[in-house]
Amino acid sequence: MAQRHHDLTDRAAGPTARPVTGEALAGYLRGQATEFLRALRLHREAGGGPNGSGGGTADAVDAARALRRSARRISGSLHTFRPLLDPGWTEEIRPELAWLSGTLAVEHACESRLERLLLALHRLSGTTAVPTQALGTGGGTTPATALSVAMAPEPAVPAGTAPATALAAAAAPGTAASAATATASAPATARKAGATPDRATPDHAAPDRGNLTVGAAKAGALLDRQLTLARTRAHSTALQALGSSRFHAVADKVAVLASEVPLLPRAAGADPRPLAAAAEERLAEAVAALPLVTAGHPYNAEALVHGLSPDPSPHPQDAPWHQVRLLLRLHRYALEALHGDDAPPDVRLLSAGRALDRHRDASEAAAAAAHAARTPRIAPATAYALGVLHADQRHEVEAARYAFQRAWQTQTVATGPS
């Protein structure tokens, strides 16, 4: 399908459009710096500082997300419009903002990745959905524990065994099911022992699904241990970063930016739209280098190539897509700097951005499953479940590429009045 790229940087052009100058960029940067300082204050009030104990509260999490959001927009705008800004000041603060945003993002990424993988394990094993309460943090029940209770297979019970005997055997040390699992499966055991079942059930499940169910609980527990440990470390790193002199230097520079933007003397009346157009052109070139024709066919298996490679490095096919995601984000920030809230949201860019976010999340989840599968001395059923989980997430990568191709190829044919 032929693509027709309209100039998105002129979306606000029209008979009543205001001229865009460097002052518009300065106002945008001041606004983002103000949002950064406001989020920092809220984060400290919520107890999310280095000496606070509320780093995991909802208010602290929201404040940290707002900090990352403002830091990304300031850093991206400084990158796109750097010819209009003091080069020395820009090169000092831009890497520091990227460091801050990346440091604060790791903890949330670990949490989201664990939830994604546990839900995928749940779906693939064909078990009954885990109750919402069990997936929460209340009651001392972890997601992996709830998953184990729901997924653990019923123990084999010889014919004629009394329910109490079967329950004791299931709860004995060394068995795959815990006491909680045995208690939950007691009604099913009683039915096998002679009670009339409410509905007919097959004597045995399919071999693949059975093996997956057996290993899914242990795979979920392994992922929970690894990603919870990574999240705890990321949380400690974020708290240390927020209390460091490096962060305080960044906050001081942002406070200066909130009142005085270091524009070059000639930049006040300069037109920043050519720089935004250059950012859009870089995005278009990166998208043109993607295999969109292949991605336009569902189930093309392109994302599964090298899926069994023993190399622990990131998947080689994903890097260009991740780069397009970053360039699309820079393009969106440039449009925000030029037009602010005047222009309506671009549905095409939003849809493409969501697809690339799904691509990133699935790619990182597949890498986490592969990393867990490399754990020494794990049971074959656990390794099998992790392998199925890895393949499932690589299929999600492929689906996200297909969704991006569909969103990107969608163009408004008629942009003028009909």
Protein backbone atom coordinates (compact mmCIF):
# COMPACT_ATOMS: atom_id res chain seq x y z
CA MET A 1 0.00 0.00 0.00
CA ALA A 2 1.39 3.39 -0.98
CA GLN A 3 1.91 5.81 1.86
CA ARG A 4 1.04 9.48 1.71
CA HIS A 5 2.69 11.51 4.44
CA HIS A 6 1.06 14.82 5.15
CA ASP A 7 3.04 17.51 6.97
CA LEU A 8 2.03 16.98 10.56
CA THR A 9 3.99 20.01 11.72
CA ASP A 10 1.55 22.27 9.87
CA ARG A 11 -1.55 20.70 11.42
CA ALA A 12 -2.45 23.95 13.15
CA ALA A 13 -2.01 25.99 9.99
CA GLY A 14 -5.04 27.91 8.93
CA PRO A 15 -6.49 31.38 8.64
CA THR A 16 -6.43 31.90 12.42
CA ALA A 17 -3.18 30.04 13.18
CA ARG A 18 -0.72 31.94 15.31
CA PRO A 19 2.90 32.31 14.14
CA VAL A 20 5.26 29.85 15.80
CA THR A 21 8.53 31.28 17.12
CA GLY A 22 11.20 30.39 19.62
CA GLU A 23 9.06 31.97 22.32
CA ALA A 24 6.55 29.13 21.89
CA LEU A 25 9.35 26.66 22.59
CA ALA A 26 10.43 28.67 25.62
CA GLY A 27 6.89 28.66 27.00
CA TYR A 28 6.62 24.91 26.51
CA LEU A 29 9.91 24.26 28.31
CA ARG A 30 8.93 26.54 31.18
CA GLY A 31 5.63 24.70 31.53
CA GLN A 32 7.32 21.28 31.59
CA ALA A 33 9.89 22.50 34.12
CA THR A 34 7.06 23.74 36.33
CA GLU A 35 5.35 20.35 36.07
CA PHE A 36 8.63 18.68 37.03
CA LEU A 37 8.98 20.79 40.17
CA ARG A 38 5.33 20.23 41.10
CA ALA A 39 5.72 16.46 40.71
CA LEU A 40 8.88 16.56 42.81
CA ARG A 41 7.06 18.36 45.60
CA LEU A 42 4.17 15.89 45.50
CA HIS A 43 6.61 12.99 45.56
CA ARG A 44 8.27 14.31 48.69
CA GLU A 45 4.94 15.03 50.37
CA ALA A 46 3.85 11.44 49.63
CA GLY A 47 6.89 10.12 51.47
CA GLY A 48 8.66 8.97 48.32
CA GLY A 49 11.91 10.73 49.11
CA PRO A 50 15.13 9.00 50.15
CA ASN A 51 14.14 9.13 53.84
CA GLY A 52 10.44 8.43 53.36
CA SER A 53 8.60 5.17 53.78
CA GLY A 54 5.80 5.79 51.29
CA GLY A 55 7.71 5.07 48.09
CA GLY A 56 5.16 2.45 47.12
CA THR A 57 1.99 4.46 47.81
CA ALA A 58 -0.31 5.42 44.97
CA ASP A 59 0.48 9.13 45.38
CA ALA A 60 4.23 8.51 45.28
CA VAL A 61 3.87 6.28 42.22
CA ASP A 62 1.79 8.91 40.40
CA ALA A 63 4.28 11.62 41.33
CA ALA A 64 7.19 9.52 40.07
CA ARG A 65 5.33 8.93 36.80
CA ALA A 66 4.77 12.69 36.43
CA LEU A 67 8.48 13.29 37.10
CA ARG A 68 9.40 10.85 34.33
CA ARG A 69 6.85 12.40 31.97
CA SER A 70 8.22 15.92 32.40
CA ALA A 71 11.84 14.78 32.27
CA ARG A 72 11.23 12.95 28.99
CA ARG A 73 9.56 15.95 27.40
CA ILE A 74 12.24 18.39 28.47
CA SER A 75 15.03 16.07 27.33
CA GLY A 76 13.32 15.31 24.01
CA SER A 77 12.63 18.98 23.27
CA LEU A 78 16.21 19.92 24.07
CA HIS A 79 17.36 17.25 21.63
CA THR A 80 15.06 18.30 18.78
CA PHE A 81 15.49 22.07 19.14
CA ARG A 82 19.12 22.17 20.34
CA PRO A 83 20.22 24.60 17.53
CA LEU A 84 18.03 27.25 19.20
CA LEU A 85 19.39 26.69 22.71
CA ASP A 86 22.66 27.30 24.51
CA PRO A 87 24.70 24.22 23.49
CA GLY A 88 26.78 23.98 26.66
CA TRP A 89 23.79 24.11 28.99
CA THR A 90 21.79 21.72 26.81
CA GLU A 91 24.50 19.07 26.66
CA GLU A 92 24.89 19.23 30.44
CA ILE A 93 21.27 18.67 31.43
CA ARG A 94 19.95 16.44 28.64
CA PRO A 95 21.90 13.27 29.59
CA GLU A 96 21.06 13.86 33.25
CA LEU A 97 17.35 14.02 32.51
CA ALA A 98 17.62 10.81 30.49
CA TRP A 99 19.41 9.16 33.43
CA LEU A 100 16.70 10.26 35.85
CA SER A 101 13.82 9.13 33.66
CA GLY A 102 15.43 5.75 33.01
CA THR A 103 16.22 5.18 36.69
CA LEU A 104 12.68 5.92 37.80
CA ALA A 105 11.16 3.75 35.06
CA VAL A 106 12.82 0.44 36.00
CA GLU A 107 10.69 -0.31 39.07
CA HIS A 108 7.40 0.24 37.24
CA ALA A 109 8.68 -1.83 34.29
CA CYS A 110 9.48 -4.80 36.55
CA GLU A 111 6.03 -4.67 38.13
CA SER A 112 4.23 -4.46 34.79
CA ARG A 113 6.38 -7.22 33.31
CA LEU A 114 5.61 -9.59 36.17
CA GLU A 115 1.88 -8.95 35.89
CA ARG A 116 1.99 -9.46 32.14
CA LEU A 117 3.87 -12.76 32.39
CA LEU A 118 1.68 -14.19 35.15
CA LEU A 119 -1.49 -13.36 33.25
CA ALA A 120 -0.02 -14.93 30.11
CA LEU A 121 0.87 -18.09 32.03
CA HIS A 122 -2.64 -18.13 33.38
CA ARG A 123 -4.18 -17.82 29.92
CA LEU A 124 -1.89 -20.41 28.33
CA SER A 125 -2.50 -23.04 31.01
CA GLY A 126 -6.26 -22.80 30.51
CA THR A 127 -7.00 -22.53 34.23
CA THR A 128 -9.85 -20.67 35.82
CA ALA A 129 -9.10 -16.99 36.15
CA VAL A 130 -7.36 -16.00 39.38
CA PRO A 131 -9.66 -13.76 41.46
CA THR A 132 -8.79 -10.09 41.39
CA GLN A 133 -8.28 -10.06 45.16
CA ALA A 134 -5.69 -12.80 44.90
CA LEU A 135 -3.62 -10.81 42.42
CA GLY A 136 -3.41 -7.87 44.79
CA THR A 137 -0.96 -7.34 47.57
CA GLY A 138 -3.44 -7.55 50.42
CA GLY A 139 -3.70 -10.49 52.73
CA GLY A 140 -0.06 -11.45 52.30
CA THR A 141 -0.77 -13.31 49.05
CA THR A 142 1.67 -12.75 46.23
CA PRO A 143 0.64 -13.08 42.56
CA ALA A 144 2.79 -16.18 42.19
CA THR A 145 1.18 -17.79 45.26
CA ALA A 146 -2.31 -17.12 43.91
CA LEU A 147 -1.23 -18.46 40.54
CA SER A 148 0.16 -21.61 42.16
CA VAL A 149 -3.09 -22.24 44.00
CA ALA A 150 -5.16 -21.82 40.85
CA MET A 151 -2.87 -23.72 38.49
CA ALA A 152 -1.66 -26.65 40.57
CA PRO A 153 -2.98 -29.89 39.09
CA GLU A 154 -5.07 -32.25 41.15
CA PRO A 155 -2.95 -35.07 42.59
CA ALA A 156 -3.51 -38.54 41.28
CA VAL A 157 -5.73 -40.49 43.69
CA PRO A 158 -6.11 -44.27 43.49
CA ALA A 159 -9.64 -45.59 43.16
CA GLY A 160 -11.33 -46.15 46.46
CA THR A 161 -9.13 -43.78 48.44
CA ALA A 162 -10.99 -41.89 51.13
CA PRO A 163 -11.14 -38.08 50.77
CA ALA A 164 -9.23 -37.49 54.02
CA THR A 165 -6.46 -39.86 52.92
CA ALA A 166 -6.19 -38.16 49.53
CA LEU A 167 -6.04 -34.75 51.16
CA ALA A 168 -3.26 -35.84 53.50
CA ALA A 169 -1.29 -37.32 50.61
CA ALA A 170 -1.64 -34.12 48.61
CA ALA A 171 -0.42 -32.00 51.50
CA ALA A 172 2.57 -34.21 52.33
CA PRO A 173 6.04 -32.60 52.06
CA GLY A 174 7.74 -32.95 48.70
CA THR A 175 4.59 -32.91 46.59
CA ALA A 176 4.00 -30.32 43.90
CA ALA A 177 0.82 -29.01 45.51
CA SER A 178 0.74 -27.03 48.74
CA ALA A 179 -1.69 -27.50 51.60
CA ALA A 180 -3.74 -24.60 50.28
CA THR A 181 -3.91 -26.26 46.88
CA ALA A 182 -4.94 -29.55 48.42
CA THR A 183 -7.70 -27.84 50.37
CA ALA A 184 -8.92 -26.11 47.23
CA SER A 185 -8.94 -29.41 45.30
CA ALA A 186 -10.68 -31.43 48.05
CA PRO A 187 -14.14 -31.28 46.37
CA ALA A 188 -12.68 -32.59 43.14
CA THR A 189 -10.91 -35.39 45.05
CA ALA A 190 -14.14 -36.33 46.76
CA ARG A 191 -15.89 -36.57 43.40
CA LYS A 192 -13.15 -38.88 42.13
CA ALA A 193 -13.55 -41.04 45.23
CA GLY A 194 -17.12 -41.88 44.40
CA ALA A 195 -19.31 -38.81 44.60
CA THR A 196 -21.47 -38.05 41.59
CA PRO A 197 -19.96 -35.16 39.64
CA ASP A 198 -22.11 -32.23 38.65
CA ARG A 199 -20.83 -32.40 35.09
CA ALA A 200 -18.74 -34.83 33.11
CA THR A 201 -15.01 -34.11 33.00
CA PRO A 202 -12.39 -35.75 30.78
CA ASP A 203 -10.22 -38.38 32.42
CA HIS A 204 -7.04 -36.66 31.30
CA ALA A 205 -6.05 -33.38 29.65
CA ALA A 206 -4.06 -33.01 26.47
CA PRO A 207 -0.38 -33.84 27.07
CA ASP A 208 0.94 -30.39 26.12
CA ARG A 209 -1.64 -28.52 28.21
CA GLY A 210 -1.05 -30.91 31.12
CA ASN A 211 2.71 -30.37 31.07
CA LEU A 212 2.19 -26.63 30.85
CA THR A 213 -0.18 -26.66 33.82
CA VAL A 214 2.26 -28.68 35.90
CA GLY A 215 5.14 -26.27 35.20
CA ALA A 216 3.17 -23.04 35.11
CA ALA A 217 2.93 -22.65 38.89
CA LYS A 218 6.66 -23.20 39.36
CA ALA A 219 7.43 -20.96 36.40
CA GLY A 220 5.26 -18.25 37.91
CA ALA A 221 7.01 -18.60 41.26
CA LEU A 222 10.42 -18.39 39.57
CA LEU A 223 9.43 -15.27 37.61
CA ASP A 224 7.96 -13.75 40.76
CA ARG A 225 11.22 -14.26 42.67
CA GLN A 226 13.40 -12.86 39.91
CA LEU A 227 11.29 -9.86 38.98
CA THR A 228 10.38 -8.99 42.56
CA LEU A 229 14.07 -8.99 43.42
CA ALA A 230 14.77 -6.78 40.39
CA ARG A 231 11.95 -4.45 41.40
CA THR A 232 13.23 -4.19 44.97
CA ARG A 233 16.70 -3.33 43.73
CA ALA A 234 15.28 -0.79 41.29
CA HIS A 235 13.27 0.80 44.10
CA SER A 236 16.39 1.12 46.25
CA THR A 237 18.33 2.55 43.32
CA ALA A 238 15.60 5.11 42.65
CA LEU A 239 15.53 6.21 46.28
CA GLN A 240 19.30 6.58 46.31
CA ALA A 241 19.16 8.54 43.07
CA LEU A 242 16.53 10.94 44.44
CA GLY A 243 18.74 11.64 47.44
CA SER A 244 21.98 12.04 45.52
CA SER A 245 23.82 15.25 44.76
CA ARG A 246 23.49 14.38 41.08
CA PHE A 247 19.71 14.58 41.27
CA HIS A 248 19.80 17.80 43.26
CA ALA A 249 21.98 19.35 40.54
CA VAL A 250 19.39 18.29 37.94
CA ALA A 251 16.55 19.74 40.03
CA ASP A 252 18.44 23.03 40.39
CA LYS A 253 18.89 23.28 36.61
CA VAL A 254 15.21 22.53 36.03
CA ALA A 255 14.27 25.21 38.57
CA VAL A 256 16.32 27.71 36.58
CA LEU A 257 14.64 26.50 33.38
CA ALA A 258 11.21 27.21 34.91
CA SER A 259 12.03 30.91 35.00
CA GLU A 260 14.67 31.41 32.31
CA VAL A 261 15.07 29.36 29.13
CA PRO A 262 18.61 29.59 27.68
CA LEU A 263 17.61 30.55 24.13
CA LEU A 264 20.27 31.86 21.80
CA PRO A 265 19.91 35.60 20.95
CA ARG A 266 18.69 34.86 17.42
CA ALA A 267 16.24 32.14 18.55
CA ALA A 268 13.49 34.35 20.02
CA GLY A 269 12.04 35.20 16.63
CA ALA A 270 13.26 32.11 14.77
CA ASP A 271 10.87 29.57 13.29
CA PRO A 272 11.30 26.18 15.02
CA ARG A 273 9.13 24.31 12.53
CA PRO A 274 12.02 23.24 10.26
CA LEU A 275 13.62 21.49 13.23
CA ALA A 276 10.34 19.73 14.00
CA ALA A 277 10.06 18.77 10.33
CA ALA A 278 13.55 17.28 10.50
CA ALA A 279 12.46 15.15 13.46
CA GLU A 280 9.46 13.97 11.46
CA GLU A 281 11.72 13.15 8.52
CA ARG A 282 13.99 11.05 10.72
CA LEU A 283 10.93 9.16 11.91
CA ALA A 284 9.72 8.58 8.35
CA GLU A 285 13.14 7.26 7.30
CA ALA A 286 13.29 4.89 10.25
CA VAL A 287 9.79 3.59 9.52
CA ALA A 288 10.68 3.12 5.85
CA ALA A 289 13.54 0.84 6.89
CA LEU A 290 11.16 -1.47 8.80
CA PRO A 291 9.82 -4.62 7.10
CA LEU A 292 6.28 -3.23 6.99
CA VAL A 293 5.31 -5.39 4.02
CA THR A 294 6.13 -8.52 6.02
CA ALA A 295 4.52 -7.10 9.16
CA GLY A 296 1.36 -6.44 7.15
CA HIS A 297 0.70 -10.19 6.93
CA PRO A 298 -0.59 -11.72 10.16
CA TYR A 299 1.14 -14.85 11.47
CA ASN A 300 4.22 -14.29 9.31
CA ALA A 301 6.48 -15.71 12.07
CA GLU A 302 9.09 -13.03 11.39
CA ALA A 303 9.29 -12.18 15.09
CA LEU A 304 10.09 -15.82 15.94
CA VAL A 305 13.31 -15.93 13.92
CA HIS A 306 16.26 -16.53 16.24
CA GLY A 307 13.73 -17.38 18.95
CA LEU A 308 15.74 -20.43 20.04
CA SER A 309 19.10 -18.70 19.91
CA PRO A 310 21.22 -19.31 23.05
CA ASP A 311 22.54 -15.76 22.80
CA PRO A 312 21.27 -13.83 25.88
CA SER A 313 21.65 -10.46 24.12
CA PRO A 314 18.49 -8.56 23.09
CA HIS A 315 16.58 -9.87 20.12
CA PRO A 316 18.32 -8.52 16.97
CA GLN A 317 15.08 -7.71 15.16
CA ASP A 318 13.67 -5.55 17.93
CA ALA A 319 16.24 -2.73 17.93
CA PRO A 320 14.91 -0.93 14.80
CA TRP A 321 11.37 -1.02 16.19
CA HIS A 322 12.54 0.36 19.53
CA GLN A 323 14.34 3.14 17.67
CA VAL A 324 11.15 4.01 15.78
CA ARG A 325 9.33 4.18 19.10
CA LEU A 326 11.85 6.72 20.43
CA LEU A 327 11.69 8.78 17.23
CA LEU A 328 7.89 8.75 17.30
CA ARG A 329 8.01 10.02 20.87
CA LEU A 330 10.38 12.85 19.86
CA HIS A 331 8.05 13.74 17.01
CA ARG A 332 5.06 13.92 19.37
CA TYR A 333 6.96 16.12 21.80
CA ALA A 334 7.96 18.45 18.97
CA LEU A 335 4.31 18.83 17.98
CA GLU A 336 3.41 19.58 21.60
CA ALA A 337 6.12 22.26 21.74
CA LEU A 338 4.92 23.90 18.52
CA HIS A 339 1.17 23.82 18.98
CA GLY A 340 0.51 23.00 22.64
CA ASP A 341 -3.17 22.28 23.21
CA ASP A 342 -4.32 24.10 20.06
CA ALA A 343 -4.13 21.09 17.75
CA PRO A 344 -6.43 18.07 18.15
CA PRO A 345 -4.76 14.76 19.02
CA ASP A 346 -3.50 12.77 16.05
CA VAL A 347 -5.25 9.39 16.23
CA ARG A 348 -2.74 7.87 13.84
CA LEU A 349 0.24 8.80 16.00
CA LEU A 350 -1.51 7.70 19.18
CA SER A 351 -2.44 4.31 17.72
CA ALA A 352 1.05 3.78 16.35
CA GLY A 353 2.57 4.76 19.69
CA ARG A 354 0.37 2.32 21.59
CA ALA A 355 1.33 -0.48 19.21
CA LEU A 356 5.03 0.26 19.71
CA ASP A 357 4.55 0.33 23.48
CA ARG A 358 2.97 -3.13 23.25
CA HIS A 359 5.91 -4.23 21.11
CA ARG A 360 8.41 -3.03 23.71
CA ASP A 361 6.52 -4.63 26.60
CA ALA A 362 6.16 -7.99 24.83
CA SER A 363 9.80 -8.00 23.74
CA GLU A 364 11.04 -7.34 27.28
CA ALA A 365 8.63 -9.92 28.72
CA ALA A 366 9.92 -12.54 26.28
CA ALA A 367 13.48 -11.70 27.32
CA ALA A 368 12.53 -12.12 30.99
CA ALA A 369 11.00 -15.54 30.25
CA ALA A 370 14.13 -16.59 28.37
CA HIS A 371 16.31 -15.39 31.24
CA ALA A 372 14.26 -17.42 33.73
CA ALA A 373 14.52 -20.48 31.51
CA ARG A 374 18.32 -20.28 31.74
CA THR A 375 18.16 -20.80 35.50
CA PRO A 376 20.26 -23.88 36.36
CA ARG A 377 18.62 -27.08 37.60
CA ILE A 378 15.00 -26.19 36.96
CA ALA A 379 12.49 -28.97 36.36
CA PRO A 380 11.71 -29.94 32.74
CA ALA A 381 8.04 -29.00 33.17
CA THR A 382 9.08 -25.54 34.39
CA ALA A 383 11.44 -25.07 31.44
CA TYR A 384 8.67 -26.22 29.09
CA ALA A 385 6.22 -23.68 30.53
CA LEU A 386 8.79 -20.89 30.22
CA GLY A 387 9.48 -21.89 26.61
CA VAL A 388 5.78 -21.73 25.75
CA LEU A 389 5.58 -18.39 27.54
CA HIS A 390 8.55 -17.04 25.56
CA ALA A 391 6.98 -18.12 22.26
CA ASP A 392 3.66 -16.54 23.29
CA GLN A 393 5.32 -13.18 23.99
CA ARG A 394 7.21 -13.30 20.69
CA HIS A 395 3.84 -13.83 19.00
CA GLU A 396 2.65 -10.73 20.88
CA VAL A 397 5.65 -8.89 19.40
CA GLU A 398 4.53 -9.95 15.96
CA ALA A 399 0.94 -8.88 16.65
CA ALA A 400 2.16 -5.45 17.80
CA ARG A 401 4.15 -5.03 14.58
CA TYR A 402 1.06 -5.90 12.60
CA ALA A 403 -1.00 -3.36 14.59
CA PHE A 404 1.65 -0.68 14.01
CA GLN A 405 1.68 -1.38 10.28
CA ARG A 406 -2.11 -1.04 10.14
CA ALA A 407 -2.06 2.18 12.15
CA TRP A 408 0.81 3.75 10.22
CA GLN A 409 -0.66 2.96 6.80
CA THR A 410 -3.94 4.60 7.80
CA GLN A 411 -4.02 8.01 6.15
CA THR A 412 -6.66 10.67 5.76
CA VAL A 413 -7.17 10.81 2.00
CA ALA A 414 -8.95 14.15 1.91
CA THR A 415 -7.47 16.84 4.15
CA GLY A 416 -9.27 19.80 2.54
CA PRO A 417 -12.96 20.73 2.53
CA SER A 418 -15.21 18.40 0.60
